mmCIF file of C-alpha atoms in Angstrom:
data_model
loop_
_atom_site.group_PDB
_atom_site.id
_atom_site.type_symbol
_atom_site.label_atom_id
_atom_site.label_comp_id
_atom_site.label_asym_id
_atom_site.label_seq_id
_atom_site.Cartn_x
_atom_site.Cartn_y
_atom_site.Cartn_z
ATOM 1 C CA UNK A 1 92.768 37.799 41.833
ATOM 2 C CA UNK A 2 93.594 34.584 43.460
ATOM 3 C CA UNK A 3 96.736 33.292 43.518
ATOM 4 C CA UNK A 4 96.291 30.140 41.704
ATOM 5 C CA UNK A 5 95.373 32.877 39.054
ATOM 6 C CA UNK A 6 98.493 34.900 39.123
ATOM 7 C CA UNK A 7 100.733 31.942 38.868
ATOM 8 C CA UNK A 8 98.513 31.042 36.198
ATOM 9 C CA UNK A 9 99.496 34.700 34.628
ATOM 10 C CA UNK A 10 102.751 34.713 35.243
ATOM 11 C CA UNK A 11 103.643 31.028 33.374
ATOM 12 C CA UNK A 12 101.272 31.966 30.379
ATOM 13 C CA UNK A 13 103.167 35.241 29.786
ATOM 14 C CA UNK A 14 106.830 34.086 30.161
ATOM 15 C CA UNK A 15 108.827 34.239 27.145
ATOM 16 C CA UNK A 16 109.219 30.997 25.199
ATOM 17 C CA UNK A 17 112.416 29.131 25.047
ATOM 18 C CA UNK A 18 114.903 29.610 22.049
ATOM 19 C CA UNK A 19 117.117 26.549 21.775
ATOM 20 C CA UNK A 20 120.468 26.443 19.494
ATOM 21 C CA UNK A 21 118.160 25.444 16.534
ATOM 22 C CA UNK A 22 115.723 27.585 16.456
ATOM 23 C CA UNK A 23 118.586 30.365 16.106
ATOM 24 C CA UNK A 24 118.550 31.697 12.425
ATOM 25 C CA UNK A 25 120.928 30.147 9.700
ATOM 26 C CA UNK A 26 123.537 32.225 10.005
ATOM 27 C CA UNK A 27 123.710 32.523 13.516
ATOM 28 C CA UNK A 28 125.138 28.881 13.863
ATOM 29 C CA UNK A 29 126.967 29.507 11.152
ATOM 30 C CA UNK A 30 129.256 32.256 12.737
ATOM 31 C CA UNK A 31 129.441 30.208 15.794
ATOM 32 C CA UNK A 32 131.110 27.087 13.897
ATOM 33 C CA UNK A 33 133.465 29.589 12.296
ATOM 34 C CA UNK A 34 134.592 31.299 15.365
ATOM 35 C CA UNK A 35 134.848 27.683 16.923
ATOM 36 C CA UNK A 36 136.394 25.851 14.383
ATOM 37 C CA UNK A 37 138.197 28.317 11.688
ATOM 38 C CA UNK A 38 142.064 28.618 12.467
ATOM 39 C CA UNK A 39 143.802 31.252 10.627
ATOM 40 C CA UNK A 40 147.207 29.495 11.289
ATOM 41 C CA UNK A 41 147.576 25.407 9.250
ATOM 42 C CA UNK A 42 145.931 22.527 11.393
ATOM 43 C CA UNK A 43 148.801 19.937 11.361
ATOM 44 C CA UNK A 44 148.560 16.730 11.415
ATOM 45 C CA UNK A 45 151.212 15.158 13.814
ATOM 46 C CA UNK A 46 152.937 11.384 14.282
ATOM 47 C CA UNK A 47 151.979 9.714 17.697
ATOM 48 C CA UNK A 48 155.076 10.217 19.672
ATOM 49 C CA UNK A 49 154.808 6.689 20.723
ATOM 50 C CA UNK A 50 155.265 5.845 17.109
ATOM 51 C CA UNK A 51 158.897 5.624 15.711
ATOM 52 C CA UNK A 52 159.061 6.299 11.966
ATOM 53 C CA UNK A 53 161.765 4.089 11.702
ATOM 54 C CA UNK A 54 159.747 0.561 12.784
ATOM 55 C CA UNK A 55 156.233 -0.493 12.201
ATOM 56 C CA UNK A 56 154.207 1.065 14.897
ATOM 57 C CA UNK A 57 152.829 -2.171 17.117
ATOM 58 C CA UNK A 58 149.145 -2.076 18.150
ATOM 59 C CA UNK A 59 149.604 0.200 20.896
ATOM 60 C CA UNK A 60 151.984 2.029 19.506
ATOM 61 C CA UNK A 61 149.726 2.425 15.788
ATOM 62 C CA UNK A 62 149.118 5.797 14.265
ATOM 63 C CA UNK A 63 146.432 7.071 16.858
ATOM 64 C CA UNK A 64 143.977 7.472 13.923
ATOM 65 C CA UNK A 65 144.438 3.907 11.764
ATOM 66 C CA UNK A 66 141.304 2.316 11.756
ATOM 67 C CA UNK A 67 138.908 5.222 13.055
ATOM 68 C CA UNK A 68 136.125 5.276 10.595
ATOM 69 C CA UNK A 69 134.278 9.096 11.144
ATOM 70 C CA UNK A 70 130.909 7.820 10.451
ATOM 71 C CA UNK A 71 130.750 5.591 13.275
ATOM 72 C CA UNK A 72 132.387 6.939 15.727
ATOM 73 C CA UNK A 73 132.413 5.770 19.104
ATOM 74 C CA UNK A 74 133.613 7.861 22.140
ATOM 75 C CA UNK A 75 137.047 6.403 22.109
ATOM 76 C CA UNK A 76 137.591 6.931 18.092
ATOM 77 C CA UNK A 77 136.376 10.316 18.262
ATOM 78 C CA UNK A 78 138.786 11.216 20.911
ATOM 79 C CA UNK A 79 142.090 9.721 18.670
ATOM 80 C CA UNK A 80 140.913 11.490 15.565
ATOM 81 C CA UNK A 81 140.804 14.566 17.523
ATOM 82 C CA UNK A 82 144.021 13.694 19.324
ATOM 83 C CA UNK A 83 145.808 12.967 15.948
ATOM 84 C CA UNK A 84 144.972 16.628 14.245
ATOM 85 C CA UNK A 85 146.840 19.283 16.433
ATOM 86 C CA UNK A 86 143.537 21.206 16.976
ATOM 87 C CA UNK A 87 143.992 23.773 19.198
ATOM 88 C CA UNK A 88 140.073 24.986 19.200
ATOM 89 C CA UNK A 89 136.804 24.001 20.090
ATOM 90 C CA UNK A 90 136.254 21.021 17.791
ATOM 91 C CA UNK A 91 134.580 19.240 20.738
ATOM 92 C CA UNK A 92 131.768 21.335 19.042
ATOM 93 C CA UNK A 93 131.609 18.491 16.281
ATOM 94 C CA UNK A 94 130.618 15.926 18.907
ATOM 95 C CA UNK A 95 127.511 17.549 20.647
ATOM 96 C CA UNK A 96 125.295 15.980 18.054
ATOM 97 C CA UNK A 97 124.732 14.384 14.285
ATOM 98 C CA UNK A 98 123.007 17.656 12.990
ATOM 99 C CA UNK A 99 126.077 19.733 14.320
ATOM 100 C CA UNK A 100 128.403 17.539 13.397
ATOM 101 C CA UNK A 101 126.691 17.417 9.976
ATOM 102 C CA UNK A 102 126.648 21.545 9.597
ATOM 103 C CA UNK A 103 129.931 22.063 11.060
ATOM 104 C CA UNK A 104 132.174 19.575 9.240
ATOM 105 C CA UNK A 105 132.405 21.527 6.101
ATOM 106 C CA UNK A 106 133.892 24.402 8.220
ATOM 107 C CA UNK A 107 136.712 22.423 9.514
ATOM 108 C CA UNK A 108 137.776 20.465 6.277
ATOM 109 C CA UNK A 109 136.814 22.829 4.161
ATOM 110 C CA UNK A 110 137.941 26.508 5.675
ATOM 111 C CA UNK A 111 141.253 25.514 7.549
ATOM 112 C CA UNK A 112 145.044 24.679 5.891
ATOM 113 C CA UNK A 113 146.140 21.445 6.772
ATOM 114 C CA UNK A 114 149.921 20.604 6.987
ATOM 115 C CA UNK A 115 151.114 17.201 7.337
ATOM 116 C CA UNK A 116 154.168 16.319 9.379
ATOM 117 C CA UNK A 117 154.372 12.922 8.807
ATOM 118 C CA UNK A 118 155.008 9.961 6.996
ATOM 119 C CA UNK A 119 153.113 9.126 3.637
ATOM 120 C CA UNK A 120 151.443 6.417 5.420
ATOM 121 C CA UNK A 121 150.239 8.289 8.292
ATOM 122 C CA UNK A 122 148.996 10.569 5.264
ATOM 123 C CA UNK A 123 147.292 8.046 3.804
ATOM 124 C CA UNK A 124 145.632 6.899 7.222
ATOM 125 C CA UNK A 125 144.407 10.520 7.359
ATOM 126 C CA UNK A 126 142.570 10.675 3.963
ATOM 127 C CA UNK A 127 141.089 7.401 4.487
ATOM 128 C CA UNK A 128 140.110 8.221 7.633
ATOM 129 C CA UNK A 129 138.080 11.353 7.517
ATOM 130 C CA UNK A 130 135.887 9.725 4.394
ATOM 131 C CA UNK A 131 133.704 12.304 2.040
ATOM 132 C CA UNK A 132 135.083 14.710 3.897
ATOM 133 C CA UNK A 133 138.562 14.941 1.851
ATOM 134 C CA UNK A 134 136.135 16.184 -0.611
ATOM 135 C CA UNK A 135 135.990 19.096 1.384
ATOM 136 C CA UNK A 136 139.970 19.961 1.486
ATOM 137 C CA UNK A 137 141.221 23.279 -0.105
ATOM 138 C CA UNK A 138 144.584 23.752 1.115
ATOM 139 C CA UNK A 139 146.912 21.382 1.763
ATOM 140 C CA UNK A 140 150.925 21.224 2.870
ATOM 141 C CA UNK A 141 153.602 18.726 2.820
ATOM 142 C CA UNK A 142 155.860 19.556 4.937
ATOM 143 C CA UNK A 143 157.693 16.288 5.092
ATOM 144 C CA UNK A 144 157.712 12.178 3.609
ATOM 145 C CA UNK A 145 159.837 10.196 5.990
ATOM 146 C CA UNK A 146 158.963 7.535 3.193
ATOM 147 C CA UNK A 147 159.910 5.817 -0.118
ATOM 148 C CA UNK A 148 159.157 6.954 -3.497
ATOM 149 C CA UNK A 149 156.644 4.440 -3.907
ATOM 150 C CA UNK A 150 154.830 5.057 -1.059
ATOM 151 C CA UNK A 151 154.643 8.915 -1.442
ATOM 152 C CA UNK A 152 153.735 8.630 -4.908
ATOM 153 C CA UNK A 153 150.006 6.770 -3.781
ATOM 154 C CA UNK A 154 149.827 8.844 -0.728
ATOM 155 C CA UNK A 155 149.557 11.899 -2.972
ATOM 156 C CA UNK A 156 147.389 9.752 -5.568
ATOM 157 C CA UNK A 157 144.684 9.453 -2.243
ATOM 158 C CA UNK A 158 144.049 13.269 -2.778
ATOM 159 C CA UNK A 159 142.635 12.517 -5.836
ATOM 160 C CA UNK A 160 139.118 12.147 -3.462
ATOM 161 C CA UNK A 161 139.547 15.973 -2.659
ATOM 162 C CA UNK A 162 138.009 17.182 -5.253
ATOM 163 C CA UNK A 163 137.726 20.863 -4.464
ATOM 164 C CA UNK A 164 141.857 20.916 -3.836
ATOM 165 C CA UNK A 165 142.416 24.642 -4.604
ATOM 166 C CA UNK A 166 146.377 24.952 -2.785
ATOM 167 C CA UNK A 167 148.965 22.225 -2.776
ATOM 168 C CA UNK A 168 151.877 23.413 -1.077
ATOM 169 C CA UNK A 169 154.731 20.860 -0.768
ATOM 170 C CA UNK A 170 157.914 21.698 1.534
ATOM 171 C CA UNK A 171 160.805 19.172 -0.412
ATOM 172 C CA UNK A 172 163.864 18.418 -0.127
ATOM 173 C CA UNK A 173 166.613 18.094 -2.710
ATOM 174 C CA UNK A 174 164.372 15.849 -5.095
ATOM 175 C CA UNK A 175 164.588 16.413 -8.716
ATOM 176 C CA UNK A 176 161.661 17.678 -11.120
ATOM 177 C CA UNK A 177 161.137 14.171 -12.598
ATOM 178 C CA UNK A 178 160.946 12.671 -9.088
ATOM 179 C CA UNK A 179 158.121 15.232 -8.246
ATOM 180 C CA UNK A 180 156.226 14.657 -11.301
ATOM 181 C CA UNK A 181 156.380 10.877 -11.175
ATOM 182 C CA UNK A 182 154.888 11.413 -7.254
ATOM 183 C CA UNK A 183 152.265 13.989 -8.335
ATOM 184 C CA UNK A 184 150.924 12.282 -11.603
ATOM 185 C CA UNK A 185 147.944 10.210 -10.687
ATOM 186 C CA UNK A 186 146.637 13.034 -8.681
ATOM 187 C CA UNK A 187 146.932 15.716 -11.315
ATOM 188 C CA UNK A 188 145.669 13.192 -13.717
ATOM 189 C CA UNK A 189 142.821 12.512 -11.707
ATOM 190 C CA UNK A 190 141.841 15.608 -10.658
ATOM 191 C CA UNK A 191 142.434 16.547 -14.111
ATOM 192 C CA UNK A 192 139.436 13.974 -15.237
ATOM 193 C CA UNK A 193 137.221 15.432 -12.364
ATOM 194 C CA UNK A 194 137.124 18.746 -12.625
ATOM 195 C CA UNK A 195 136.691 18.553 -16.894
ATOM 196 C CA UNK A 196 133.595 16.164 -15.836
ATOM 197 C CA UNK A 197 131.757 19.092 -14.188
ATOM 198 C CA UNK A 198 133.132 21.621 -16.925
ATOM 199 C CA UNK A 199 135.813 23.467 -15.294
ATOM 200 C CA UNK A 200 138.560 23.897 -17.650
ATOM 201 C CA UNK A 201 141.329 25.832 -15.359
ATOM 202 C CA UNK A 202 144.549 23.991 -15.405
ATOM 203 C CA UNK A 203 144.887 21.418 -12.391
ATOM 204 C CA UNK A 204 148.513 22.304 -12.058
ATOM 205 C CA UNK A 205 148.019 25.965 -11.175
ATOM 206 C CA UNK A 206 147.188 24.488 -7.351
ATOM 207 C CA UNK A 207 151.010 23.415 -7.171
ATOM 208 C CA UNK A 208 153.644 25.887 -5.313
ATOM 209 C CA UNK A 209 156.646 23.752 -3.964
ATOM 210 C CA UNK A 210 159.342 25.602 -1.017
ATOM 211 C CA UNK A 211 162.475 24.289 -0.556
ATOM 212 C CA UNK A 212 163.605 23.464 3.232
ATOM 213 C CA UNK A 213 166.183 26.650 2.832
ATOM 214 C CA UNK A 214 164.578 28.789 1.303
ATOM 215 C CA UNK A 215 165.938 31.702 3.264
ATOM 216 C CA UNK A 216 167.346 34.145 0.502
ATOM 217 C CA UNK A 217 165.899 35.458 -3.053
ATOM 218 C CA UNK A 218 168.168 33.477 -4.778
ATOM 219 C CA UNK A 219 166.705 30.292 -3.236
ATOM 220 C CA UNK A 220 163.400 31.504 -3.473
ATOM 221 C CA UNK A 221 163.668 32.136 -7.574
ATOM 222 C CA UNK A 222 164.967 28.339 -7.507
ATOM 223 C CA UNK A 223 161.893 27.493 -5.921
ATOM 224 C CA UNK A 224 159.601 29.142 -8.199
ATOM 225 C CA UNK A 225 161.931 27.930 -10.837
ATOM 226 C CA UNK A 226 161.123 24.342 -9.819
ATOM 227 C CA UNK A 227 157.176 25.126 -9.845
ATOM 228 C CA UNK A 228 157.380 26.328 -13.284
ATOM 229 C CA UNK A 229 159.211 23.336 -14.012
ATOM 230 C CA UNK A 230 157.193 20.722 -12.285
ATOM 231 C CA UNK A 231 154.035 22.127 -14.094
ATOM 232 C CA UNK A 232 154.936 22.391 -17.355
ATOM 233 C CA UNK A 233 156.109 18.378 -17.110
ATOM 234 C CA UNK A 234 152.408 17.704 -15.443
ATOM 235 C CA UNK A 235 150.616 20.146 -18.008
ATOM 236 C CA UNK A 236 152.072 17.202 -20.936
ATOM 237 C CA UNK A 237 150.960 14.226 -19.194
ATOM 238 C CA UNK A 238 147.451 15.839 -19.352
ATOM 239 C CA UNK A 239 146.705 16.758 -22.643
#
């Protein structure tokens, strides 16, 4: 045989190549999960530029305000990613649209995200990441270096997460009417949206709130004490 015909042999023989989607389903699917699924809370953290006790300038801004995640250039795609303490491989999300598109329900929708911030920057957050807050699940407060006015609509923006299952909330000292009066247009909404689709569990049963000391049993009964309480107030606005 000549050896034009051997290469010929060779090239016609040689296994095809298997790219990323050609890979079955599920395949991908463990990949995002090992890549993107944290067991430990994502948190959210203030730019350490930004002072929470002045308005942040332009340079000094909330390093997510104003990044819209459906048109994301290079440079808005890096502060989102900057902004949530990600410690994994969520450079995964950028390789392309149909990634991005598979893979995004796996980080908003399998991970715990805390927020150490201000209600604003909370805000900023929910705005930011679009649809996808209709992916969120469990959610913690840890902290609202803010007024009462402006936690109370920064808790009424997770009325978009529609699929909420856990809202943790870390507080401090506030009383049960205080916590009602912030949580109210988000129970009442979710309330609204989950008896559209049928479901008729009680909204309130995602609320657990922690006290900053709870270190001893006696503190932890208080706090379970206060979720009862806190409830049972939100469980009247809502019928």
């Amino acid at each position: 045989m000549a050896p034009s015909d051997n290469h010929h042999s060779s090239t016609s023989n040689a296994t095809p190549r298997i790219g990323f989607f050609d890979l079955p389903p599920e395949v991908p699917n463990v990949i995002y999960h090992l890549a993107l699924h944290k067991k430990s809370p994502v948190e959210l953290v203030r730019s350490k530029k930004t002072s929470s006790s002045k308005k942040p300038s332009v340079k000094e801004r909330h390093p997510m305000e104003g990044v819209d995640l459906f048109n994301l250039t290079e440079k808005s795609k890096a502060q989102l990613y900057k902004a949530l303490d990600l410690r994994f491989q969520v450079r995964l999300l950028l390789t392309c649209k149909q990634i991005h598109h598979e893979a995004t329900p796996i980080l908003y929708g399998g991970n715990c995200f805390r927020f150490n911030v201000t209600a604003k920057d909370m805000s900023t957050f929910v705005d930011t990441i679009g649809t996808s807050r209709q992916r969120l699940r469990h959610i913690i407060v840890t902290s609202f270096l803010s007024n009462k006015a402006e936690r109370q609509k920064a808790m009424s923006r997770l009325k978009y997460a529609t699929n909420l299952q856990k809202l943790e909330i870390l507080y401090y000292d506030e009383s049960v009417e205080t916590q009602v009066q912030t949580l109210r247009v988000l129970m009442q909404a979710l309330h609204k949206s989950r008896a559209a689709v049928g479901r008729t569990e009680s909204v309130v049963e995602i609320l657990s709130f922690v006290s900053w000391a709870s270190a001893t049993a006696v503190l932890l009964e208080e706090d379970a004490q206060t979720t009862r309480d806190v409830k049972k107030e939100l469980q009247k606005l809502l019928k």
